[in-house]
XYZ file of C-alpha atoms in Angstrom:
707
model
C -0.034 -0.116 -0.060
C 2.892 2.710 0.885
C 4.733 1.517 -2.393
C 1.395 2.202 -4.557
C 1.113 5.748 -2.522
C 4.774 6.589 -3.732
C 4.004 5.399 -7.271
C 0.544 7.980 -6.893
C 2.182 10.471 -5.740
C 5.299 10.478 -8.578
C 2.205 10.264 -11.149
C 0.579 13.379 -9.787
C 3.695 15.191 -9.745
C 4.583 13.740 -13.771
C 1.029 14.976 -14.774
C 1.243 18.457 -13.442
C 2.079 20.048 -16.477
C 3.335 23.239 -16.560
C 2.070 26.875 -15.770
C 2.380 28.770 -18.859
C 1.165 32.103 -17.235
C 4.491 32.491 -15.402
C 6.882 29.874 -17.442
C 6.797 31.975 -21.283
C 5.447 34.457 -23.374
C 3.270 32.369 -24.767
C 1.928 31.214 -21.292
C 1.100 34.788 -20.862
C -0.585 34.938 -24.164
C -2.404 31.762 -23.142
C -3.709 33.856 -20.154
C -4.861 37.071 -21.574
C -6.866 34.755 -24.230
C -8.453 32.931 -20.857
C -9.510 36.386 -19.227
C -10.945 37.885 -22.482
C -13.015 34.160 -22.998
C -14.582 34.976 -19.591
C -15.369 38.487 -20.363
C -17.416 37.269 -23.459
C -18.898 34.903 -21.915
C -20.055 37.375 -19.434
C -21.103 39.460 -22.014
C -22.841 36.969 -23.771
C -25.001 36.384 -20.780
C -25.884 40.115 -20.243
C -27.302 40.176 -23.738
C -29.194 37.161 -23.244
C -31.144 38.028 -20.425
C -31.686 41.546 -21.941
C -33.161 40.028 -25.283
C -35.422 38.055 -22.830
C -36.295 41.142 -20.915
C -36.993 43.052 -23.846
C -39.392 40.167 -25.482
C -41.209 39.620 -22.347
C -41.483 43.505 -21.301
C -44.797 45.355 -22.788
C -43.257 48.659 -20.933
C -42.595 51.165 -23.570
C -39.889 53.028 -21.460
C -38.262 49.767 -20.128
C -37.862 48.599 -23.897
C -35.970 51.574 -24.505
C -33.841 51.417 -21.411
C -33.267 47.570 -22.629
C -32.731 48.847 -26.372
C -29.752 51.019 -24.966
C -28.196 48.588 -22.713
C -28.235 45.946 -25.400
C -26.333 48.464 -27.874
C -23.688 48.765 -25.077
C -23.162 45.495 -24.593
C -23.263 44.599 -28.297
C -20.033 47.455 -28.152
C -18.417 45.476 -25.644
C -18.743 42.121 -27.317
C -17.250 43.839 -30.902
C -14.349 45.238 -28.788
C -13.648 42.027 -26.881
C -13.543 40.360 -30.332
C -11.333 42.415 -31.645
C -8.835 42.489 -28.998
C -9.249 38.287 -29.015
C -8.373 39.068 -32.956
C -5.799 40.569 -32.250
C -4.202 38.109 -29.710
C -4.608 35.343 -32.216
C -2.540 37.228 -34.934
C 0.327 37.523 -32.141
C 1.908 35.113 -34.398
C 5.460 36.128 -33.415
C 5.324 35.368 -29.953
C 5.350 31.697 -31.081
C 8.347 32.122 -33.529
C 11.849 30.809 -33.164
C 14.194 33.711 -31.446
C 16.474 34.115 -34.551
C 18.757 37.223 -35.740
C 17.959 36.297 -39.566
C 14.480 37.347 -40.888
C 12.203 34.701 -41.715
C 8.452 34.298 -42.684
C 6.385 33.903 -39.851
C 4.146 31.307 -39.308
C 0.692 30.849 -38.087
C 0.002 28.794 -34.804
C -3.112 27.953 -32.965
C -4.282 28.857 -29.413
C -5.627 26.569 -27.103
C -9.030 25.922 -25.939
C -9.994 26.455 -22.218
C -11.880 24.767 -20.104
C -12.801 24.845 -16.954
C -12.109 22.169 -13.834
C -14.680 19.457 -13.251
C -15.162 17.661 -9.695
C -15.875 14.275 -10.738
C -16.094 12.946 -7.278
C -19.690 12.896 -6.347
C -21.241 11.778 -9.900
C -18.513 9.033 -9.924
C -18.688 7.821 -6.507
C -22.455 7.521 -6.896
C -22.911 5.463 -10.161
C -19.728 2.741 -8.634
C -22.252 2.351 -5.770
C -25.214 2.125 -7.687
C -24.295 0.633 -10.616
C -21.247 -1.332 -9.622
C -22.585 -2.208 -6.262
C -19.053 -1.725 -4.929
C -17.727 0.320 -2.118
C -16.680 3.895 -3.930
C -14.423 4.555 -0.905
C -11.611 2.143 -2.178
C -11.694 4.674 -6.047
C -11.318 7.532 -4.626
C -7.265 7.699 -5.472
C -8.144 6.468 -9.326
C -10.754 9.339 -9.274
C -8.236 11.767 -7.913
C -5.546 10.739 -10.284
C -8.042 11.399 -12.728
C -8.907 14.604 -11.647
C -5.262 15.553 -11.772
C -4.426 14.486 -15.296
C -7.304 16.577 -16.654
C -5.920 19.476 -14.385
C -2.805 19.200 -16.136
C -3.432 18.807 -19.510
C -5.412 22.020 -19.092
C -1.728 23.646 -19.260
C 0.417 21.644 -21.428
C 4.323 22.372 -22.438
C 4.435 23.611 -25.623
C 6.825 20.239 -26.415
C 6.686 16.619 -26.934
C 5.843 16.201 -22.907
C 2.970 18.139 -23.333
C 1.804 16.107 -26.471
C 2.163 13.008 -24.605
C -0.201 14.540 -21.316
C -3.237 15.317 -23.792
C -2.987 11.838 -25.141
C -2.580 10.266 -21.759
C -5.752 12.100 -20.844
C -7.411 11.304 -24.122
C -6.837 7.503 -23.552
C -8.662 7.621 -20.434
C -11.546 8.707 -21.889
C -11.774 6.140 -23.786
C -12.033 3.921 -20.217
C -14.320 6.552 -18.440
C -16.757 7.084 -20.807
C -17.442 3.341 -20.942
C -17.224 2.846 -17.143
C -19.197 6.174 -16.174
C -21.562 7.353 -19.179
C -24.405 5.368 -19.834
C -25.989 5.760 -23.105
C -29.517 6.046 -21.467
C -29.097 8.945 -18.506
C -26.979 11.532 -17.342
C -24.831 11.367 -14.669
C -24.993 15.703 -14.574
C -21.605 16.443 -15.694
C -20.974 19.034 -18.285
C -17.920 19.501 -20.571
C -17.200 23.481 -21.073
C -15.007 24.457 -23.401
C -13.999 28.033 -25.063
C -13.981 28.317 -28.331
C -10.267 29.200 -29.424
C -10.855 31.780 -32.231
C -14.124 33.404 -31.133
C -14.176 32.700 -27.504
C -17.492 32.043 -27.038
C -18.145 28.981 -24.698
C -19.722 25.698 -25.829
C -20.927 23.364 -23.224
C -22.278 19.737 -23.681
C -22.639 16.303 -21.713
C -21.111 14.066 -24.406
C -17.698 12.624 -23.664
C -17.446 13.143 -27.681
C -17.091 16.742 -27.237
C -14.443 16.915 -24.563
C -12.224 14.264 -26.750
C -12.761 16.602 -30.006
C -11.533 19.616 -27.519
C -8.496 17.353 -26.478
C -7.539 16.543 -30.225
C -7.790 20.249 -31.176
C -5.309 21.192 -28.409
C -3.254 18.201 -29.329
C -2.990 19.518 -32.901
C -2.942 23.269 -31.695
C 0.301 22.094 -29.532
C 1.528 20.870 -32.611
C 1.262 23.896 -34.669
C 3.415 25.813 -31.971
C 5.899 23.157 -31.699
C 6.465 23.292 -35.487
C 6.520 27.178 -35.468
C 9.286 27.573 -32.782
C 11.454 25.245 -34.599
C 14.711 26.489 -36.112
C 14.019 26.911 -39.840
C 17.656 27.692 -40.483
C 18.859 24.236 -40.262
C 17.931 20.991 -41.967
C 17.122 19.307 -38.770
C 14.882 22.333 -37.307
C 13.010 22.154 -40.676
C 12.599 18.683 -40.642
C 10.997 18.962 -37.079
C 8.839 21.508 -38.432
C 7.470 19.647 -41.365
C 6.940 16.781 -39.239
C 4.684 18.695 -37.004
C 2.895 20.510 -39.070
C 1.869 17.440 -40.907
C 0.896 15.600 -37.264
C -1.464 19.048 -36.967
C -3.037 18.800 -40.093
C -3.538 15.069 -39.726
C -4.881 15.351 -36.008
C -7.429 18.230 -37.273
C -8.420 15.620 -40.136
C -9.262 13.000 -37.645
C -11.657 15.495 -35.993
C -13.065 16.271 -38.845
C -13.620 12.860 -39.894
C -14.652 11.115 -36.747
C -16.386 13.978 -34.530
C -19.763 15.549 -36.383
C -22.315 18.615 -35.267
C -19.665 19.806 -32.616
C -21.223 23.056 -31.365
C -18.122 25.118 -31.032
C -16.895 27.003 -34.495
C -12.970 25.999 -34.304
C -14.619 22.406 -34.840
C -17.030 23.054 -37.590
C -16.117 21.327 -41.006
C -15.222 24.570 -42.786
C -12.911 25.660 -40.091
C -11.268 22.398 -39.896
C -10.720 22.011 -43.718
C -8.985 25.431 -43.694
C -6.381 24.566 -41.003
C -5.583 21.084 -42.467
C -5.003 23.120 -45.813
C -3.378 25.769 -43.923
C -0.779 23.166 -42.315
C -0.020 21.352 -45.503
C 0.830 24.792 -47.206
C 3.135 25.709 -44.232
C 4.640 22.506 -44.092
C 5.547 22.779 -48.083
C 6.700 26.164 -46.989
C 9.696 24.588 -44.965
C 10.076 22.185 -47.565
C 10.987 24.918 -50.077
C 12.847 26.462 -47.239
C 15.275 23.247 -46.928
C 15.641 22.893 -50.651
C 16.928 26.775 -50.670
C 19.225 26.004 -47.733
C 20.757 23.041 -49.381
C 21.234 24.575 -52.521
C 22.638 27.404 -51.484
C 26.330 27.049 -52.500
C 25.555 25.330 -56.142
C 22.383 26.155 -58.105
C 22.939 25.389 -61.557
C 19.948 26.083 -64.341
C 18.371 22.704 -63.486
C 18.327 23.587 -59.687
C 16.940 26.733 -60.281
C 14.064 25.581 -62.258
C 13.286 23.170 -59.542
C 13.213 25.882 -57.070
C 10.843 27.781 -59.219
C 8.746 24.881 -59.176
C 8.696 24.197 -55.885
C 7.794 28.053 -54.975
C 4.703 27.758 -57.489
C 3.865 25.041 -55.433
C 3.558 26.930 -52.383
C 2.027 29.364 -53.783
C -0.499 27.374 -55.276
C -0.806 25.957 -51.676
C -1.519 29.459 -49.975
C -4.083 29.957 -53.035
C -6.258 27.101 -51.814
C -5.832 28.304 -48.052
C -6.838 31.742 -49.237
C -9.931 30.332 -50.949
C -11.074 28.327 -47.939
C -10.544 30.932 -45.443
C -12.445 33.563 -47.304
C -15.809 31.180 -46.918
C -17.932 33.513 -44.733
C -18.660 30.702 -42.090
C -14.509 30.782 -41.764
C -13.550 34.438 -42.834
C -16.068 35.999 -39.981
C -14.640 34.271 -36.998
C -10.524 33.968 -37.769
C -8.198 36.853 -37.420
C -8.002 39.409 -40.013
C -4.414 38.806 -39.968
C -4.410 34.902 -40.965
C -6.377 36.461 -44.580
C -3.829 39.024 -44.913
C -0.911 36.872 -44.387
C -2.458 33.971 -46.843
C -2.282 36.534 -49.462
C 0.956 38.132 -48.745
C 2.514 34.466 -48.847
C 0.924 33.459 -51.989
C 2.266 36.572 -53.525
C 5.501 36.400 -52.327
C 6.129 32.852 -53.136
C 4.319 33.524 -56.848
C 7.360 35.984 -56.954
C 10.091 33.969 -55.841
C 8.935 31.388 -58.276
C 9.866 33.927 -61.476
C 12.867 35.070 -59.638
C 14.500 31.448 -59.673
C 13.291 30.690 -63.215
C 14.854 33.987 -64.189
C 18.136 33.504 -62.247
C 18.310 29.435 -63.922
C 18.227 31.286 -67.358
C 20.562 34.061 -66.223
C 22.893 31.110 -65.380
C 22.709 29.698 -68.954
C 24.101 32.989 -70.596
C 26.708 33.029 -68.140
C 27.737 29.458 -68.747
C 27.424 30.477 -72.405
C 29.995 33.131 -72.442
C 32.264 31.791 -69.898
C 34.734 29.224 -72.207
C 34.584 31.360 -75.216
C 33.228 34.628 -76.646
C 30.298 34.401 -79.045
C 29.603 37.205 -81.685
C 26.383 39.508 -80.657
C 23.042 37.941 -81.547
C 21.356 38.992 -84.365
C 18.322 40.666 -82.867
C 15.060 39.325 -83.113
C 12.618 40.979 -85.580
C 10.222 43.103 -83.814
C 7.096 41.888 -85.786
C 7.541 38.054 -84.442
C 8.783 37.437 -80.585
C 9.636 33.570 -80.987
C 12.127 32.512 -83.328
C 11.366 30.045 -85.945
C 12.379 26.499 -85.466
C 14.329 26.301 -88.734
C 16.627 29.411 -87.890
C 19.861 28.745 -87.072
C 21.331 32.069 -85.377
C 24.533 33.225 -84.136
C 25.077 32.587 -80.416
C 22.566 29.600 -80.350
C 21.850 28.194 -76.889
C 23.152 24.530 -76.105
C 20.732 23.110 -73.684
C 21.248 19.903 -71.939
C 17.925 17.668 -72.628
C 17.117 17.661 -69.136
C 17.104 21.489 -69.027
C 15.193 21.513 -72.364
C 12.376 19.362 -71.292
C 12.252 21.042 -67.871
C 11.678 24.384 -69.575
C 9.206 22.845 -72.098
C 7.513 21.936 -68.949
C 7.368 24.918 -66.606
C 6.119 27.538 -68.824
C 2.271 27.032 -68.897
C 0.646 27.754 -72.455
C -0.624 30.751 -73.624
C -4.541 31.760 -72.370
C -6.386 33.077 -75.394
C -7.219 36.373 -73.761
C -3.651 36.844 -72.865
C -2.038 35.258 -75.769
C -1.882 38.891 -76.902
C 0.441 40.161 -73.617
C 2.748 37.162 -73.029
C 6.152 36.509 -74.664
C 5.274 33.523 -76.921
C 8.801 31.967 -76.291
C 9.254 28.624 -73.956
C 12.467 27.264 -75.114
C 15.180 29.825 -75.675
C 16.828 29.292 -78.722
C 19.638 32.002 -78.542
C 21.005 34.276 -75.867
C 18.790 36.652 -76.847
C 15.793 35.076 -76.291
C 17.166 33.772 -73.079
C 18.065 37.376 -72.212
C 14.527 38.652 -73.084
C 12.818 35.991 -71.238
C 15.165 36.000 -68.005
C 14.320 39.806 -67.742
C 10.430 39.076 -68.234
C 10.755 36.616 -65.235
C 12.364 39.346 -63.200
C 10.410 42.213 -63.830
C 7.466 39.987 -62.740
C 9.297 38.994 -59.466
C 9.555 42.499 -59.091
C 6.055 43.458 -59.648
C 4.837 40.451 -56.995
C 6.895 41.692 -54.424
C 5.466 45.081 -54.855
C 2.073 43.746 -54.419
C 2.972 41.684 -51.452
C 4.510 44.434 -49.848
C 0.876 46.459 -50.721
C -1.030 43.771 -48.908
C 1.090 43.615 -46.033
C 0.466 47.696 -45.437
C -2.865 47.127 -45.993
C -3.314 44.825 -42.795
C -3.288 46.573 -39.601
C -2.391 43.376 -37.640
C 0.618 42.777 -39.757
C 2.571 46.184 -39.502
C 4.190 45.690 -36.198
C 5.459 41.725 -37.409
C 9.040 42.886 -38.161
C 10.397 39.755 -39.165
C 7.619 39.289 -42.198
C 8.641 43.017 -43.369
C 12.341 42.129 -43.337
C 12.076 39.007 -45.087
C 9.416 40.696 -47.583
C 11.874 43.692 -48.004
C 15.140 41.474 -48.500
C 13.665 39.173 -51.035
C 12.314 42.552 -53.177
C 15.476 44.353 -52.463
C 17.442 41.123 -54.434
C 15.029 41.113 -57.508
C 15.252 44.758 -57.835
C 19.046 44.855 -57.730
C 19.400 41.969 -60.256
C 17.081 43.525 -62.586
C 18.534 46.680 -62.817
C 21.802 45.249 -63.529
C 20.285 43.627 -66.953
C 18.666 47.087 -67.926
C 19.593 47.809 -71.334
C 18.118 50.176 -74.126
C 14.080 50.688 -74.071
C 12.300 47.456 -75.864
C 8.832 47.089 -76.011
C 8.908 43.672 -75.363
C 10.136 44.216 -72.388
C 6.035 45.219 -72.115
C 5.179 41.944 -72.248
C 4.561 39.211 -69.193
C 6.493 36.063 -68.971
C 4.721 32.750 -69.282
C 2.808 31.706 -66.263
C 5.173 28.625 -64.384
C 3.360 25.457 -63.908
C 3.603 24.426 -59.891
C 5.671 21.196 -59.520
C 6.769 19.221 -56.897
C 9.023 16.234 -55.763
C 7.856 16.146 -52.467
C 4.458 13.989 -51.531
C 2.788 14.998 -48.437
C 1.050 12.690 -46.560
C -1.111 13.351 -43.353
C 0.354 12.080 -39.976
C -2.877 10.712 -38.317
C -2.778 10.756 -34.368
C -1.163 7.504 -32.939
C -2.847 6.612 -30.122
C -1.231 3.318 -29.696
C 2.208 5.095 -29.012
C 0.225 6.414 -25.477
C -0.973 3.696 -23.833
C -2.322 3.907 -20.537
C -3.772 1.787 -17.563
C -7.140 1.845 -17.099
C -7.360 3.469 -13.447
C -10.634 1.649 -12.974
C -9.571 -1.713 -13.607
C -10.695 -3.361 -10.868
C -14.213 -2.673 -12.060
C -13.455 -5.527 -14.332
C -12.966 -5.614 -17.669
C -13.985 -2.975 -19.664
C -16.265 -5.286 -22.054
C -18.331 -6.863 -19.565
C -18.214 -4.478 -16.642
C -19.410 -0.996 -18.625
C -22.042 1.673 -17.683
C -24.356 0.123 -20.877
C -24.513 -3.222 -19.334
C -26.698 -4.506 -16.579
C -26.606 -7.153 -14.034
C -27.888 -8.452 -10.560
C -26.501 -7.288 -7.137
C -23.558 -9.539 -6.519
C -24.984 -12.368 -4.038
C -22.379 -14.719 -1.971
C -23.040 -18.753 -2.083
C -20.581 -21.127 -0.246
C -21.077 -24.815 -1.491
C -19.966 -27.089 1.193
C -19.223 -30.919 0.423
C -20.073 -33.180 2.727
C -17.812 -36.370 3.402
C -19.315 -38.803 1.120
C -19.967 -36.498 -2.020
C -16.475 -35.937 -2.618
C -16.753 -38.098 -5.661
C -19.711 -35.784 -7.223
C -18.115 -32.503 -7.079
C -19.624 -29.004 -7.076
C -21.805 -29.918 -9.669
C -20.861 -26.995 -12.286
C -19.109 -26.082 -15.503
C -17.126 -22.753 -16.347
C -16.372 -21.394 -19.497
C -14.183 -18.567 -20.651
C -11.833 -16.046 -19.028
C -11.719 -12.610 -17.526
C -14.389 -12.969 -16.422
C -15.172 -17.013 -16.145
C -18.891 -17.630 -17.069
C -20.833 -20.736 -15.584
C -21.535 -22.203 -18.385
C -23.974 -25.080 -17.086
C -25.508 -26.273 -13.488
C -26.356 -30.112 -12.794
C -29.396 -30.628 -11.927
C -29.914 -31.530 -8.031
C -26.303 -30.459 -7.572
C -25.414 -28.224 -4.440
C -24.739 -25.286 -6.979
C -28.210 -25.844 -8.153
C -29.274 -25.842 -4.553
C -26.995 -22.650 -4.033
C -28.798 -20.623 -6.528
C -26.221 -20.951 -9.186
C -27.439 -20.030 -12.783
C -26.370 -20.706 -16.400
C -24.467 -17.345 -17.208
C -23.330 -16.334 -14.039
C -19.935 -14.287 -13.804
C -17.904 -15.627 -11.055
C -16.316 -11.999 -9.814
C -14.683 -13.504 -6.355
C -13.822 -16.541 -5.085
C -13.242 -16.260 -1.075
C -11.657 -13.188 -0.956
C -10.075 -13.109 -4.164
C -11.252 -10.883 -6.896
C -11.492 -12.866 -10.209
C -12.855 -10.850 -12.406
C -9.933 -10.634 -14.501
C -8.525 -14.118 -13.702
C -7.864 -16.330 -16.359
C -9.923 -19.853 -16.941
C -7.094 -22.085 -15.407
C -6.541 -20.198 -12.166
C -9.936 -20.132 -11.445
C -10.469 -23.990 -12.098
C -7.384 -24.156 -10.034
C -8.964 -22.329 -7.103
C -11.979 -24.870 -7.231
C -9.511 -27.584 -7.162
C -8.113 -27.012 -4.155
C -11.194 -26.421 -2.402
C -12.819 -29.675 -3.338
C -9.402 -31.457 -2.541
C -9.033 -29.963 0.847
C -12.760 -30.881 1.606
C -13.275 -27.005 2.388
C -16.413 -25.042 1.368
C -16.146 -23.105 -2.081
C -17.179 -19.401 -0.933
C -18.206 -17.441 -4.516
C -19.174 -14.086 -5.446
C -21.745 -13.888 -8.687
C -23.667 -11.932 -10.550
C -26.167 -12.474 -12.608
C -26.262 -10.250 -16.393
C -29.706 -8.745 -17.081
C -29.075 -8.359 -20.875
C -29.870 -11.106 -22.824
C -26.854 -11.484 -25.387
C -24.355 -13.175 -22.919
C -25.779 -16.756 -22.721
C -29.684 -17.897 -23.737
C -29.956 -21.363 -24.052
C -32.925 -22.743 -26.629
C -35.131 -25.678 -26.053
C -33.608 -28.969 -26.355
C -33.482 -29.994 -29.974
C -34.979 -33.692 -30.506
C -33.792 -35.488 -33.745
C -33.705 -39.440 -34.927
C -30.803 -39.888 -32.574
C -32.258 -38.854 -29.391
C -32.089 -35.508 -27.599
C -28.837 -33.505 -25.632
C -28.444 -31.132 -23.558
C -24.881 -29.121 -23.972
C -22.911 -30.696 -20.890
C -19.362 -31.848 -20.865
C -17.985 -35.302 -22.630
C -15.061 -35.896 -20.638
C -15.030 -37.714 -17.593
C -14.212 -36.093 -14.142
C -11.101 -37.084 -12.059
C -11.654 -37.529 -8.721
C -11.772 -34.016 -7.456
C -14.626 -33.416 -9.716
C -12.789 -31.044 -12.316
C -12.629 -32.592 -16.081
C -10.554 -30.833 -18.773
C -10.900 -31.750 -22.520
C -7.376 -32.016 -24.243
C -8.696 -30.429 -26.820
C -9.870 -27.282 -25.808
C -8.434 -24.521 -24.192
C -10.512 -23.958 -21.291
C -11.714 -26.857 -18.824
C -14.806 -27.238 -17.201
C -15.982 -28.093 -13.542
C -18.921 -30.239 -13.245
C -20.068 -33.755 -10.909
C -18.737 -36.879 -11.923
C -21.960 -38.173 -12.073
C -23.078 -35.458 -14.770
C -19.978 -36.460 -16.156
C -21.013 -40.115 -16.436
C -24.330 -39.709 -17.651
C -23.503 -37.805 -20.654
C -19.691 -39.117 -21.757
C -21.407 -39.737 -24.831
C -22.659 -36.370 -25.925
C -21.512 -33.512 -27.677
C -18.695 -31.926 -26.502
C -19.691 -28.146 -25.473
C -17.403 -25.329 -27.502
C -19.372 -22.144 -26.635
C -17.337 -19.405 -25.576
C -18.858 -15.857 -25.253
C -15.206 -14.206 -25.925
C -14.953 -15.576 -28.872
C -16.611 -14.180 -32.492
C -18.026 -17.120 -34.082
C -19.062 -17.773 -37.779
C -22.208 -18.437 -38.997
C -23.373 -21.861 -38.221
C -20.408 -22.737 -35.747
C -22.698 -22.357 -32.879
C -23.199 -25.300 -30.556
C -26.684 -26.688 -30.379
C -29.145 -25.131 -27.641
C -27.339 -21.924 -27.498
C -27.926 -18.381 -29.280
C -25.335 -16.618 -31.485
C -25.445 -13.799 -29.532
C -21.904 -12.934 -27.846
C -19.543 -10.363 -26.173
C -16.326 -9.506 -28.062
C -13.259 -8.728 -25.546
């Protein structure tokens, strides 16, 4: 007992989690969010009361007063929601501290919840439903409450994720132990919306599970955001975290429906999944840039251009989903603006890298020897005919030629007159013209991204974002200015669109519940497949079987099957077991003072053998299931071979215990019954084995309990 108390104390210490309100800036932000949630809840209650009073009263003066009060309440609510939106847009708090600028990622804040006291409801249910002493489970209830209290403030690392998974897996057992489908225990789970701060309250454990999973995904977003994205290892960790977050939100979307909270709505979850995938793809692009910064030939630059276009397409999809009214009305405006900024930024980077690749061809072409000046193309037609052999022609590797042919999208009819027709440059002049066009488009796109940045008030204070945008714009502008030549009307034409492509296939990582195995805190109640809230049984009763000196050869007169718990499979007529009130289908809960609800078949048989061998009495605690799907005997079946009943075929030993050599379970019976039925068919009923149709023994229903 003392050792168990020490272990429980250690577990409580491990489950304390953290107090983020003191530990980190992110915790202070969460503390502000918690206070705003409470203020919003207060104003919502005031508004609900004022609206009810306005509808109920007929006094004109009172209605005017209530209407004025409602206007004040609505104004306060609007201000509070704007403050909450500003907190949700404080993405820089979650970023990794670094001297070099980097594009900020979007993390999610955690959902807040209130503390719940499970003691009285759980203890009453244990006494009423399980007919056990509820005081024996005080420590288990306290441990469960400690885990829930700790998971409200998890650490923003893998230990915090583990804590949330531990609580989620405990909910699997608690839901089956204490939440019957036909009644309520009066326990309400209240959670605040992560985005709006509006509270939602439900009695179902499914809502609690969905909220815990949302917090798991939110912690993953914060883990991914705080990684060092200037190293390959940090980028790999960020990609893994964002994919796990996306998999968690997708699991919520597929497994939980009709959630009352806006952050759990299907449209919101779809947007969050795509947002996490876009951020993971952004990290992969940054890794490709980091690994190729020392050596970038034309093929690497073209790959970077297509990868950047793929990131831009990902954020374009996010912007489409976040612009839906059911989503846009509840997320921070900075999220919408940041998605637009990143879309334009990475579209500019795609043109920049393609331009760098084309210009590197000119450097490579001019490095071995000088070529004569290329013949200027005629102004009437931009593209060069395939049969022309101009001076300064380019010799392109097959791979580069194929990539250039594919990377440029075909002209759209409406834009054909405004776009350059060149796809694969045939000489240096075309290569320079196409490269300058891509560079000019990159500069224009960078200008647009900065304009979108300035239009959002919440983004203006993000120093790392503006630094990265300016750095990319300055790099493209300087390269473009270095290529300035005489005015050419073809500089006014747009470059071909870049086809997005990627070498990285992203797959969602769903929650791995098996990785965080927990032990059922209420295991002493018995196997959860049988002793659960949805099943019913009679109150436990104790019977005592005493063999007289002359009845040792006859045994106690009953058979058992299965394990955890062992089931009475048959009772002999006129036996001690029948006289004591034992029934077919009873569960053996205890033998003497030993609880055997989790005992295997062999152990129970051994205990019965010992009682018979020693000539002592056998004290059993039995419960009779009230559900009819455990064991339902049919009427005796009669055939041309005679009638039979389900009994054991093996002869018993002197102890009255028989065990078939071909069956995994033995049986306890009287020798008298075994002698009378030795010629009959062997009973193979097992309530814990899923049987195929036609595999049921005669005389029994096919309804079984699966363990």
